[in-house]
């Protein structure tokens, strides 16, 4: 059962999300009263220092993690009441480090259907052709061994695997952190094209300010589990209001260290 229709405007909304975890016997707040919305046709970037809760936040949106309190909505529906496997067909995650299953690229694109015990799409299926085109992969890649590909190619296969089921929400967790600048820029352009052409709701977690500046429409600054600042990306990145964000923006990038 689809949760949203093909042409629906999909908004992801989080209301008063909190997450606590035990570390060495001590309860620690990972996320504190997080509320925000991400709209379809836009890339919403969540930026901030490492350890601030960014990856935990994004994993809540397709139920790879559960909040201690608060509510996550997909459109008007609370995702806590949705079957996780079906939810992940609508809300797809591209992880930081691409994992390739044994076998060919086609085998990897078929994997989501195998997990759901659904018929697998073939080489000439619309699902596979569409996913390859969106991820900018050539049809000739399908029979190649997935684990023999370059890191950049694997990241595109990971993206195609997320797109093959036709999601309406795309979650990107530090998707370019292990890539060189040229490959990262190419992939970033792909994210923008997919978001606009498919009218997807895209939520990007990154510590890379250059990437956020290139692709984000809306931006949130997350530090120590709290959203300290949010707004249109150009405004937030060029005219920060908080001392914490000004300090974060002033830190040298990893390439400059």
Tab-separated table of C-alpha atoms in Angstrom:
chain	number	residue	atom	x	y	z
A	1	UNK	CA	0.000	0.000	0.000
A	2	UNK	CA	1.370	3.429	-0.985
A	3	UNK	CA	1.273	6.088	1.686
A	4	UNK	CA	1.322	8.947	-0.823
A	5	UNK	CA	0.235	9.275	-4.421
A	6	UNK	CA	2.620	10.020	-7.278
A	7	UNK	CA	1.801	13.732	-7.501
A	8	UNK	CA	1.269	14.469	-3.828
A	9	UNK	CA	3.180	17.320	-2.189
A	10	UNK	CA	5.063	15.465	0.540
A	11	UNK	CA	6.132	17.283	3.654
A	12	UNK	CA	8.180	15.663	6.375
A	13	UNK	CA	7.417	17.206	9.747
A	14	UNK	CA	9.035	16.588	13.109
A	15	UNK	CA	7.416	17.840	16.299
A	16	UNK	CA	9.249	18.005	19.642
A	17	UNK	CA	11.524	15.046	18.931
A	18	UNK	CA	13.761	13.905	21.784
A	19	UNK	CA	16.193	10.996	21.965
A	20	UNK	CA	18.114	9.835	25.045
A	21	UNK	CA	20.697	7.063	25.222
A	22	UNK	CA	22.717	5.440	27.951
A	23	UNK	CA	26.467	5.872	27.680
A	24	UNK	CA	28.583	4.140	30.299
A	25	UNK	CA	25.586	4.058	32.601
A	26	UNK	CA	24.775	7.744	32.178
A	27	UNK	CA	21.658	8.997	30.334
A	28	UNK	CA	22.669	11.430	27.588
A	29	UNK	CA	20.408	13.683	25.496
A	30	UNK	CA	21.106	13.034	21.810
A	31	UNK	CA	18.262	15.197	20.450
A	32	UNK	CA	16.313	17.793	22.411
A	33	UNK	CA	12.893	19.109	21.368
A	34	UNK	CA	13.571	19.095	17.618
A	35	UNK	CA	10.834	20.556	15.426
A	36	UNK	CA	11.064	21.383	11.718
A	37	UNK	CA	9.471	20.727	8.328
A	38	UNK	CA	11.024	19.749	4.979
A	39	UNK	CA	9.060	20.467	1.804
A	40	UNK	CA	8.829	18.654	-1.511
A	41	UNK	CA	10.900	20.012	-4.371
A	42	UNK	CA	13.499	21.340	-1.937
A	43	UNK	CA	16.751	20.155	-0.396
A	44	UNK	CA	16.806	20.720	3.346
A	45	UNK	CA	20.336	20.523	4.756
A	46	UNK	CA	21.078	19.700	8.379
A	47	UNK	CA	24.552	20.985	9.204
A	48	UNK	CA	26.608	21.020	12.362
A	49	UNK	CA	29.663	19.568	14.074
A	50	UNK	CA	30.248	15.840	14.484
A	51	UNK	CA	28.435	14.309	17.438
A	52	UNK	CA	25.614	16.818	17.313
A	53	UNK	CA	22.890	14.270	16.513
A	54	UNK	CA	22.582	14.709	12.742
A	55	UNK	CA	22.734	11.034	11.752
A	56	UNK	CA	20.383	10.032	14.576
A	57	UNK	CA	17.926	12.652	13.369
A	58	UNK	CA	17.826	11.419	9.787
A	59	UNK	CA	17.453	7.769	10.845
A	60	UNK	CA	14.260	8.641	12.733
A	61	UNK	CA	12.542	9.636	9.504
A	62	UNK	CA	12.442	6.110	8.067
A	63	UNK	CA	12.281	4.316	11.436
A	64	UNK	CA	15.827	3.001	11.518
A	65	UNK	CA	15.708	4.624	14.960
A	66	UNK	CA	12.795	5.570	17.199
A	67	UNK	CA	12.375	8.763	19.236
A	68	UNK	CA	11.968	8.724	22.981
A	69	UNK	CA	9.253	11.326	22.594
A	70	UNK	CA	7.753	13.501	19.894
A	71	UNK	CA	6.180	12.721	16.530
A	72	UNK	CA	7.389	12.342	12.947
A	73	UNK	CA	4.840	12.946	10.176
A	74	UNK	CA	4.897	11.981	6.507
A	75	UNK	CA	2.305	14.248	5.019
A	76	UNK	CA	-0.506	14.034	7.548
A	77	UNK	CA	0.324	10.536	8.783
A	78	UNK	CA	2.339	9.650	11.864
A	79	UNK	CA	5.076	7.276	10.741
A	80	UNK	CA	5.001	5.424	14.090
A	81	UNK	CA	1.820	3.721	12.864
A	82	UNK	CA	3.276	2.684	9.489
A	83	UNK	CA	4.962	-0.596	8.615
A	84	UNK	CA	8.729	0.131	8.513
A	85	UNK	CA	9.407	-1.884	5.337
A	86	UNK	CA	6.599	-0.156	3.453
A	87	UNK	CA	7.637	3.211	4.866
A	88	UNK	CA	11.151	2.735	3.497
A	89	UNK	CA	9.742	2.304	0.026
A	90	UNK	CA	8.472	5.872	0.301
A	91	UNK	CA	11.310	7.250	2.470
A	92	UNK	CA	14.663	6.028	1.141
A	93	UNK	CA	18.059	6.474	2.797
A	94	UNK	CA	21.431	6.793	1.062
A	95	UNK	CA	24.060	6.072	3.745
A	96	UNK	CA	27.406	7.769	4.245
A	97	UNK	CA	29.417	4.723	3.159
A	98	UNK	CA	27.920	2.834	0.230
A	99	UNK	CA	27.492	-0.865	0.942
A	100	UNK	CA	27.433	-3.167	-2.044
A	101	UNK	CA	25.889	-6.600	-1.786
A	102	UNK	CA	27.695	-9.464	-3.516
A	103	UNK	CA	26.878	-9.756	-7.179
A	104	UNK	CA	26.211	-7.358	-10.016
A	105	UNK	CA	24.847	-3.837	-10.023
A	106	UNK	CA	21.527	-5.314	-11.170
A	107	UNK	CA	21.554	-7.678	-8.178
A	108	UNK	CA	21.983	-4.649	-5.920
A	109	UNK	CA	19.110	-2.765	-7.558
A	110	UNK	CA	16.883	-5.811	-7.119
A	111	UNK	CA	17.719	-6.197	-3.436
A	112	UNK	CA	14.919	-3.950	-2.059
A	113	UNK	CA	12.356	-6.090	-3.895
A	114	UNK	CA	13.933	-9.302	-2.584
A	115	UNK	CA	13.637	-8.015	0.987
A	116	UNK	CA	9.948	-7.263	0.456
A	117	UNK	CA	9.362	-10.598	-1.255
A	118	UNK	CA	8.151	-8.825	-4.383
A	119	UNK	CA	8.867	-9.678	-8.042
A	120	UNK	CA	12.298	-8.345	-9.013
A	121	UNK	CA	12.534	-5.896	-11.927
A	122	UNK	CA	14.610	-7.017	-14.892
A	123	UNK	CA	17.270	-5.313	-16.968
A	124	UNK	CA	14.744	-3.635	-19.273
A	125	UNK	CA	12.181	-2.757	-16.606
A	126	UNK	CA	10.953	0.791	-16.193
A	127	UNK	CA	12.061	0.840	-12.539
A	128	UNK	CA	15.666	-0.048	-13.369
A	129	UNK	CA	15.921	2.258	-16.399
A	130	UNK	CA	14.495	5.155	-14.401
A	131	UNK	CA	16.798	4.616	-11.401
A	132	UNK	CA	19.876	4.389	-13.643
A	133	UNK	CA	18.933	7.562	-15.496
A	134	UNK	CA	18.308	9.526	-12.291
A	135	UNK	CA	21.620	8.400	-10.772
A	136	UNK	CA	23.438	9.077	-14.064
A	137	UNK	CA	24.554	5.495	-14.561
A	138	UNK	CA	24.936	3.768	-17.899
A	139	UNK	CA	22.863	0.691	-18.734
A	140	UNK	CA	26.118	-1.142	-19.375
A	141	UNK	CA	26.913	-0.957	-15.641
A	142	UNK	CA	24.208	-3.463	-14.739
A	143	UNK	CA	26.272	-6.608	-15.255
A	144	UNK	CA	29.437	-5.286	-13.583
A	145	UNK	CA	30.490	-6.617	-10.196
A	146	UNK	CA	29.256	-4.004	-7.737
A	147	UNK	CA	32.139	-4.403	-5.305
A	148	UNK	CA	34.722	-3.778	-8.035
A	149	UNK	CA	33.413	-0.276	-8.763
A	150	UNK	CA	35.098	2.947	-7.727
A	151	UNK	CA	33.823	4.659	-4.587
A	152	UNK	CA	32.058	7.312	-6.649
A	153	UNK	CA	30.378	4.653	-8.796
A	154	UNK	CA	29.325	2.727	-5.708
A	155	UNK	CA	27.760	5.864	-4.258
A	156	UNK	CA	25.746	6.288	-7.461
A	157	UNK	CA	24.645	2.637	-7.322
A	158	UNK	CA	23.609	3.209	-3.700
A	159	UNK	CA	21.610	6.224	-4.875
A	160	UNK	CA	20.006	4.222	-7.714
A	161	UNK	CA	19.105	1.439	-5.264
A	162	UNK	CA	17.351	4.020	-3.074
A	163	UNK	CA	15.491	5.429	-6.081
A	164	UNK	CA	14.444	2.169	-7.733
A	165	UNK	CA	11.293	1.814	-5.603
A	166	UNK	CA	10.097	5.326	-6.512
A	167	UNK	CA	10.395	7.070	-3.115
A	168	UNK	CA	8.881	10.476	-2.402
A	169	UNK	CA	11.419	11.330	0.310
A	170	UNK	CA	15.189	10.926	-0.068
A	171	UNK	CA	17.448	10.972	3.001
A	172	UNK	CA	21.154	11.621	2.360
A	173	UNK	CA	23.551	10.944	5.250
A	174	UNK	CA	26.947	12.565	4.534
A	175	UNK	CA	26.772	11.165	0.981
A	176	UNK	CA	29.911	12.871	-0.358
A	177	UNK	CA	32.185	12.733	2.703
A	178	UNK	CA	34.474	10.027	1.273
A	179	UNK	CA	34.591	11.428	-2.276
A	180	UNK	CA	37.083	13.751	-3.944
A	181	UNK	CA	35.853	17.247	-4.754
A	182	UNK	CA	35.171	16.645	-8.450
A	183	UNK	CA	33.176	13.462	-7.798
A	184	UNK	CA	31.346	15.106	-4.886
A	185	UNK	CA	30.368	18.105	-7.038
A	186	UNK	CA	29.066	15.821	-9.772
A	187	UNK	CA	26.985	13.851	-7.274
A	188	UNK	CA	25.701	17.074	-5.688
A	189	UNK	CA	24.455	18.248	-9.085
A	190	UNK	CA	22.681	14.899	-9.426
A	191	UNK	CA	20.925	15.403	-6.078
A	192	UNK	CA	19.621	18.781	-7.211
A	193	UNK	CA	18.423	17.430	-10.547
A	194	UNK	CA	16.616	14.513	-8.890
A	195	UNK	CA	14.977	16.747	-6.309
A	196	UNK	CA	13.646	19.189	-8.888
A	197	UNK	CA	12.690	16.742	-11.628
A	198	UNK	CA	10.945	14.275	-9.290
A	199	UNK	CA	9.609	16.883	-6.838
A	200	UNK	CA	11.121	14.905	-3.982
A	201	UNK	CA	11.506	15.948	-0.379
A	202	UNK	CA	15.273	15.699	0.130
A	203	UNK	CA	16.906	15.921	3.554
A	204	UNK	CA	20.691	16.118	3.492
A	205	UNK	CA	22.859	15.639	6.578
A	206	UNK	CA	26.340	17.067	6.145
A	207	UNK	CA	29.206	18.801	7.902
A	208	UNK	CA	30.421	19.995	4.466
A	209	UNK	CA	29.530	23.679	4.248
A	210	UNK	CA	30.587	23.836	0.613
A	211	UNK	CA	28.101	21.101	-0.284
A	212	UNK	CA	25.332	22.748	1.728
A	213	UNK	CA	25.999	26.074	0.042
A	214	UNK	CA	25.840	24.494	-3.413
A	215	UNK	CA	22.651	22.471	-3.094
A	216	UNK	CA	20.520	23.442	-0.081
A	217	UNK	CA	17.328	25.492	-0.270
A	218	UNK	CA	16.695	25.444	3.475
A	219	UNK	CA	19.183	24.842	6.251
A	220	UNK	CA	19.178	23.901	9.936
A	221	UNK	CA	22.147	24.224	12.266
A	222	UNK	CA	22.237	21.396	14.803
A	223	UNK	CA	24.618	21.423	17.758
A	224	UNK	CA	24.542	19.333	20.936
A	225	UNK	CA	21.162	17.922	19.974
A	226	UNK	CA	19.407	21.262	19.466
A	227	UNK	CA	18.449	23.265	16.384
A	228	UNK	CA	20.104	26.583	17.199
A	229	UNK	CA	19.299	28.318	13.925
A	230	UNK	CA	17.316	27.661	10.725
A	231	UNK	CA	16.266	29.504	7.592
A	232	UNK	CA	16.749	29.813	3.857
A	233	UNK	CA	20.192	28.434	3.103
A	234	UNK	CA	21.714	31.521	1.492
A	235	UNK	CA	20.615	33.742	4.368
A	236	UNK	CA	21.700	31.341	7.115
A	237	UNK	CA	25.121	30.594	5.620
A	238	UNK	CA	26.017	34.193	4.838
A	239	UNK	CA	24.383	36.024	7.749
A	240	UNK	CA	24.436	33.731	10.803
A	241	UNK	CA	22.748	35.104	13.915
A	242	UNK	CA	24.102	32.828	16.634
A	243	UNK	CA	27.651	32.811	17.993
A	244	UNK	CA	27.726	29.020	17.660
A	245	UNK	CA	26.966	29.071	13.940
A	246	UNK	CA	29.401	31.924	13.320
A	247	UNK	CA	32.097	29.870	15.005
A	248	UNK	CA	31.191	26.752	13.004
A	249	UNK	CA	31.259	28.677	9.712
A	250	UNK	CA	34.670	30.111	10.600
A	251	UNK	CA	36.266	26.701	11.178
A	252	UNK	CA	38.555	25.488	8.374
A	253	UNK	CA	37.266	22.693	6.184
A	254	UNK	CA	38.947	19.283	6.253
A	255	UNK	CA	40.524	20.080	2.881
A	256	UNK	CA	42.197	23.158	4.331
A	257	UNK	CA	43.538	21.483	7.498
